[in-house]
Tab-separated table of C-alpha atoms and ligand atoms in Angstrom:
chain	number	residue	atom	x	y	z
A	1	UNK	CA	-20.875	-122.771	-88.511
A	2	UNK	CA	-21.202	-124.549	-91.560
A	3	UNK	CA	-18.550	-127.130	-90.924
A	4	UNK	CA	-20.080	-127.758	-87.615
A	5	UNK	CA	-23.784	-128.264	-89.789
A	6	UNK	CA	-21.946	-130.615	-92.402
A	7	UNK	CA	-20.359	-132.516	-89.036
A	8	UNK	CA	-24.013	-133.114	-88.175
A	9	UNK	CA	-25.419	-133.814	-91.180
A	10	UNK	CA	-22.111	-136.648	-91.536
A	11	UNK	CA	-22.791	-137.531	-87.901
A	12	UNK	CA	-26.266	-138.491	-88.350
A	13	UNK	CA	-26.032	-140.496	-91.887
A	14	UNK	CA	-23.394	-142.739	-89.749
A	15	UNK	CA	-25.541	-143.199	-87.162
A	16	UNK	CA	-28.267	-144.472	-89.251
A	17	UNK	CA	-26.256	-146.423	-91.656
A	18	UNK	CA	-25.564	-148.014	-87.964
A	19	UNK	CA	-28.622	-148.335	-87.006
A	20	UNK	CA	-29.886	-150.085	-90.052
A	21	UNK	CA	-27.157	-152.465	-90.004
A	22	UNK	CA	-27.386	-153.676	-86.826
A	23	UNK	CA	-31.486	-154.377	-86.962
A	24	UNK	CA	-30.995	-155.826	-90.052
A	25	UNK	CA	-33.760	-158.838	-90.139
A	26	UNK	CA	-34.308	-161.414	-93.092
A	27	UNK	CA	-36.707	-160.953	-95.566
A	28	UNK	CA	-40.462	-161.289	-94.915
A	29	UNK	CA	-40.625	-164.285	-97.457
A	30	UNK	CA	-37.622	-166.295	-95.418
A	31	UNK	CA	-39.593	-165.496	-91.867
A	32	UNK	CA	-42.771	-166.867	-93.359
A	33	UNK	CA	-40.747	-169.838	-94.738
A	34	UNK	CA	-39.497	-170.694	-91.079
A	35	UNK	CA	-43.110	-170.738	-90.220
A	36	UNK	CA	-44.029	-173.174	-92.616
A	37	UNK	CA	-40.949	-175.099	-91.228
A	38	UNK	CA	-42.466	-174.816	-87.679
A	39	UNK	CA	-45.965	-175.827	-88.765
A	40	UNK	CA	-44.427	-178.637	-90.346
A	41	UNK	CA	-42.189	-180.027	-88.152
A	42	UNK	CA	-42.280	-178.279	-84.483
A	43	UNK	CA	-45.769	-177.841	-84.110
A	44	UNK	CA	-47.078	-181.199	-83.308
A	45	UNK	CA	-45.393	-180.716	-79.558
A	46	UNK	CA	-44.281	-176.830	-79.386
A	47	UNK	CA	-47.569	-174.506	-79.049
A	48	UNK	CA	-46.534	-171.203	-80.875
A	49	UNK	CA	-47.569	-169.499	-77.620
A	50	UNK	CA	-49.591	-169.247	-74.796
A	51	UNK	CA	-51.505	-166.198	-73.645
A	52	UNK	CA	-51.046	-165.657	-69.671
A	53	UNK	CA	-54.950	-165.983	-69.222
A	54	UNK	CA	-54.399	-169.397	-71.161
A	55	UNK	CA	-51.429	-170.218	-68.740
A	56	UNK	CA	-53.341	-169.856	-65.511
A	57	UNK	CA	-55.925	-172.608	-67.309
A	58	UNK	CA	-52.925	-174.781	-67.760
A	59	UNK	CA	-51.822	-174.636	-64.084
A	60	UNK	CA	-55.217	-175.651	-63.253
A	61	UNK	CA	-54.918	-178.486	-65.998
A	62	UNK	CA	-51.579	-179.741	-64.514
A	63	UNK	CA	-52.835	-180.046	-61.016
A	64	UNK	CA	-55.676	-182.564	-62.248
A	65	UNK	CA	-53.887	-184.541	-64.755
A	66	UNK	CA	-49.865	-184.269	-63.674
A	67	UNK	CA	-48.839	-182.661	-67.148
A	68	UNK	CA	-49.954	-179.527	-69.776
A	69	UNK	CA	-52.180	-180.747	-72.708
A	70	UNK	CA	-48.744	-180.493	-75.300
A	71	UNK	CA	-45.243	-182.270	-75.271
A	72	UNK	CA	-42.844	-179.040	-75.217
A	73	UNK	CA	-43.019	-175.682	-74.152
A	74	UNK	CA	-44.368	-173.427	-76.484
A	75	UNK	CA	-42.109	-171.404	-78.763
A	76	UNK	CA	-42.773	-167.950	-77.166
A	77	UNK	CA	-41.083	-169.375	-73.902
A	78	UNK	CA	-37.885	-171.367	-75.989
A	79	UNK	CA	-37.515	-168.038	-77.711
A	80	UNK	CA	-36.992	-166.134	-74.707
A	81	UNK	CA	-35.459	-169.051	-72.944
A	82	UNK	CA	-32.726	-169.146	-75.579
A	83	UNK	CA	-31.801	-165.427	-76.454
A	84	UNK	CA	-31.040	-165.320	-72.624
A	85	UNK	CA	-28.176	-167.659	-72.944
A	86	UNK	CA	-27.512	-167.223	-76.698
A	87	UNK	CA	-28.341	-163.228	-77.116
A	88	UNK	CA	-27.239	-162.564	-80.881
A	89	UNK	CA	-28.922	-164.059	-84.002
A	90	UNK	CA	-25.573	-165.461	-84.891
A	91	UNK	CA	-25.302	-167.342	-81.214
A	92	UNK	CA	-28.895	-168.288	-81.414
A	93	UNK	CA	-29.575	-169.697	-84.941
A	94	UNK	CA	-26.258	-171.416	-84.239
A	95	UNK	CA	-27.331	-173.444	-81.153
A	96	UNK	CA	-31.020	-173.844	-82.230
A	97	UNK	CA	-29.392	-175.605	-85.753
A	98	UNK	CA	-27.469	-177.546	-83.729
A	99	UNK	CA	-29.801	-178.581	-80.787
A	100	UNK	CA	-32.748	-179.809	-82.889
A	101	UNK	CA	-29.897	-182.098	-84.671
A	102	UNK	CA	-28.042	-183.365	-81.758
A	103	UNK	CA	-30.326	-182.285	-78.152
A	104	UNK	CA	-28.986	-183.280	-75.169
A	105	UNK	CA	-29.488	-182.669	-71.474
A	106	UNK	CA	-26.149	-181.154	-71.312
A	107	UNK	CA	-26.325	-178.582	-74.314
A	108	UNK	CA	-30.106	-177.865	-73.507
A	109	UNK	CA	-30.687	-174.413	-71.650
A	110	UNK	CA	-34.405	-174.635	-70.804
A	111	UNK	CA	-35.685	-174.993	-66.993
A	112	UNK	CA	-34.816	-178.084	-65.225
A	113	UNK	CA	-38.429	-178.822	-65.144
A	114	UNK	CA	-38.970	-179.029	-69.026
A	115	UNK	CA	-36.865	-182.329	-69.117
A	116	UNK	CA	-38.451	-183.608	-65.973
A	117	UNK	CA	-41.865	-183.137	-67.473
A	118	UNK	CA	-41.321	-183.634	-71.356
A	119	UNK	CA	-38.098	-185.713	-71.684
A	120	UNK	CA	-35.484	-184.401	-73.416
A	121	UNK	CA	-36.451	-183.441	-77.416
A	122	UNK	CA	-35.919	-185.841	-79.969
A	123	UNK	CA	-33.092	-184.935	-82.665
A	124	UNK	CA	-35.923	-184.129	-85.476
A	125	UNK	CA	-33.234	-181.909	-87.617
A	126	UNK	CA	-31.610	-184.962	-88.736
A	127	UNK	CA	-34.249	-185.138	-91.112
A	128	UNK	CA	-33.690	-181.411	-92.401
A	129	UNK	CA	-32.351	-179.630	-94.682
A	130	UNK	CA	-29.862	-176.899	-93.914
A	131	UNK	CA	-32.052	-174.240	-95.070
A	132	UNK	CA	-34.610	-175.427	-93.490
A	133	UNK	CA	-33.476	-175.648	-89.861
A	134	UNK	CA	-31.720	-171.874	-90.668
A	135	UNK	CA	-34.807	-170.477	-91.345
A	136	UNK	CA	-36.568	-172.074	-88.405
A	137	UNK	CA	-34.518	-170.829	-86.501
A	138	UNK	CA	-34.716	-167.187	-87.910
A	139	UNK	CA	-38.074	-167.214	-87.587
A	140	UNK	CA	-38.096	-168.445	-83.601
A	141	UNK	CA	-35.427	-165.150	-82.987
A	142	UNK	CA	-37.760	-162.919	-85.164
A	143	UNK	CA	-40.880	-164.352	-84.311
A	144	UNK	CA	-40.902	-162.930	-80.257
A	145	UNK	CA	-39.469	-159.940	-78.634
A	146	UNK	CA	-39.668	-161.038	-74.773
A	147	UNK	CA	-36.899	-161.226	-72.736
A	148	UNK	CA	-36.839	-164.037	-70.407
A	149	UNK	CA	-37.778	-161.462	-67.077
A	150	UNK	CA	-40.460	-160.061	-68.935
A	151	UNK	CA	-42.175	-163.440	-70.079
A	152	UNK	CA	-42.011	-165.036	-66.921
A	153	UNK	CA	-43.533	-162.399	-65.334
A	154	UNK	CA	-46.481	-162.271	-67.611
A	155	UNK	CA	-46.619	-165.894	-67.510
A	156	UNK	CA	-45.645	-167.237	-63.469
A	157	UNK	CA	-45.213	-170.753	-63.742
B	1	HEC	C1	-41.621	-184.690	-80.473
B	1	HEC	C2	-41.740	-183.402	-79.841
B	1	HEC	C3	-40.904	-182.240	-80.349
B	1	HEC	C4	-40.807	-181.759	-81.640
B	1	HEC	C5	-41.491	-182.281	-82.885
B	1	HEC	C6	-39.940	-180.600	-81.563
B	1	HEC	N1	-39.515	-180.393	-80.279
B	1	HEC	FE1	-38.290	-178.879	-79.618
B	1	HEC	N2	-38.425	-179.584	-77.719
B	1	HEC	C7	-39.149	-180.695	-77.327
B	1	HEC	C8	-38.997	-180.867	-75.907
B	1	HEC	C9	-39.634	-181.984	-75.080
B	1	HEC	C10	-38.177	-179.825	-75.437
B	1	HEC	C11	-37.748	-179.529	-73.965
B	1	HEC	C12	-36.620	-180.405	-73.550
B	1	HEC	C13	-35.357	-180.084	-74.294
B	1	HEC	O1	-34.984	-178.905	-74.357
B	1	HEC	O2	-34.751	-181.004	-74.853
B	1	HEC	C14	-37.819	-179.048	-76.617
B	1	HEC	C15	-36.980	-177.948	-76.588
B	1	HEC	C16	-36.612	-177.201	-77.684
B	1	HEC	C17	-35.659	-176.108	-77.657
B	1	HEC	C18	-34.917	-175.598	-76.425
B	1	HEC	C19	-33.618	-176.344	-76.265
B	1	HEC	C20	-32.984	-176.231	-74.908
B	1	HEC	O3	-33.198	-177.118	-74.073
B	1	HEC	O4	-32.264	-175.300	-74.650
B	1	HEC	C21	-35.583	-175.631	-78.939
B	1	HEC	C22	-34.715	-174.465	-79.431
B	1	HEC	C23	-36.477	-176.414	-79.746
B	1	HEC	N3	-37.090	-177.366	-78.966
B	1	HEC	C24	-36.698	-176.204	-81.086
B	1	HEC	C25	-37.501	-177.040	-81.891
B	1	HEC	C26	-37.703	-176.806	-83.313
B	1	HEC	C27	-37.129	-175.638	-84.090
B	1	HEC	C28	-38.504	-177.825	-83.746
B	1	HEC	C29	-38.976	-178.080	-85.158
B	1	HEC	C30	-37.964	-178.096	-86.187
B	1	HEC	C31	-38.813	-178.676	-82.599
B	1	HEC	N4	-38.192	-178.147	-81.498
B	1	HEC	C32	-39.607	-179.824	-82.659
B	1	HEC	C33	-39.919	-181.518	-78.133
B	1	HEC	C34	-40.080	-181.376	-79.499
């Protein structure tokens, strides 16, 4: 009986030593540098997000005037765009490093329509530091918790 209680007890420190390692996120102060990056250097054409009461607006803004009112989609939808095709933190900050450095239609994994509507983005990484695009792009995987099914269904478009 008491082996079987010490199994447990070694049972469930594993699990959360597990647990704690695989959630692991960067510090508070690194996320809040990525913002900084993003209201720095993203922000001008990606919104941050768009609520889905905002979105039907837009639809009705697109009919009259043939585009939305920014020159990207807005960060929520990248963010859920890219963890679709990229799922891991490692995958993700990997391609979002390298796609604001070198984009291209090829590489680029949002809807057809984006380029069609926005062009394709220009390469403004080139003009970053390292750290900088890193923590960008920690704070765009951090930042949202959609998956791509559940944000286009709160946001049809
Ligand atoms: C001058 C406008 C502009 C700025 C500034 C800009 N972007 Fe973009 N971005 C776009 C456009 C347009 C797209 C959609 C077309 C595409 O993906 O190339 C896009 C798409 C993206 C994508 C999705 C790539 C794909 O196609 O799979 C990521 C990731 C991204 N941007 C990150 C960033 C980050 C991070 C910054 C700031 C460091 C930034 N962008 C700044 C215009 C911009």
């Amino acid at each position: 009986m008491r082996k079987a209680i010490i199994g447990l007890a070694v049972a469930a420190v594993a699990l959360t030593a597990c647990k704690t390692q695989s959630t692991q996120k960067p510090p508070e102060a690194e996320i809040k540098k990525g913002y900084l990056v993003y209201k720095n250097n993203c922000s001008a054409c990606h919104w941050e997000t768009v609520s889905p009461e905002k979105m039907r607006k837009l639809r009705q803004y697109v009919r009259e005037h043939g585009r939305p009112p920014f020159g990207a989609p807005p960060m929520s939808e990248v963010s859920a765009r890219v963890k679709k095709f990229y799922p891991t933190e490692e995958e993700f900050v990997a391609f979002v490093k390298d796609y604001i450095t070198n984009p291209s239609r090829e590489k680029g994994v949002c809807l057809p329509r984006a380029y069609k509507i926005f062009g394709v983005m220009p390469a403004v990484g080139k003009n970053m530091s390292d750290e900088a695009k890193e923590a960008v792009a920690k704070w765009l995987y951090y930042r949202f918790d959609m998956t791509w099914e559940e944000f286009m269904k709160k946001h049809p478009h």
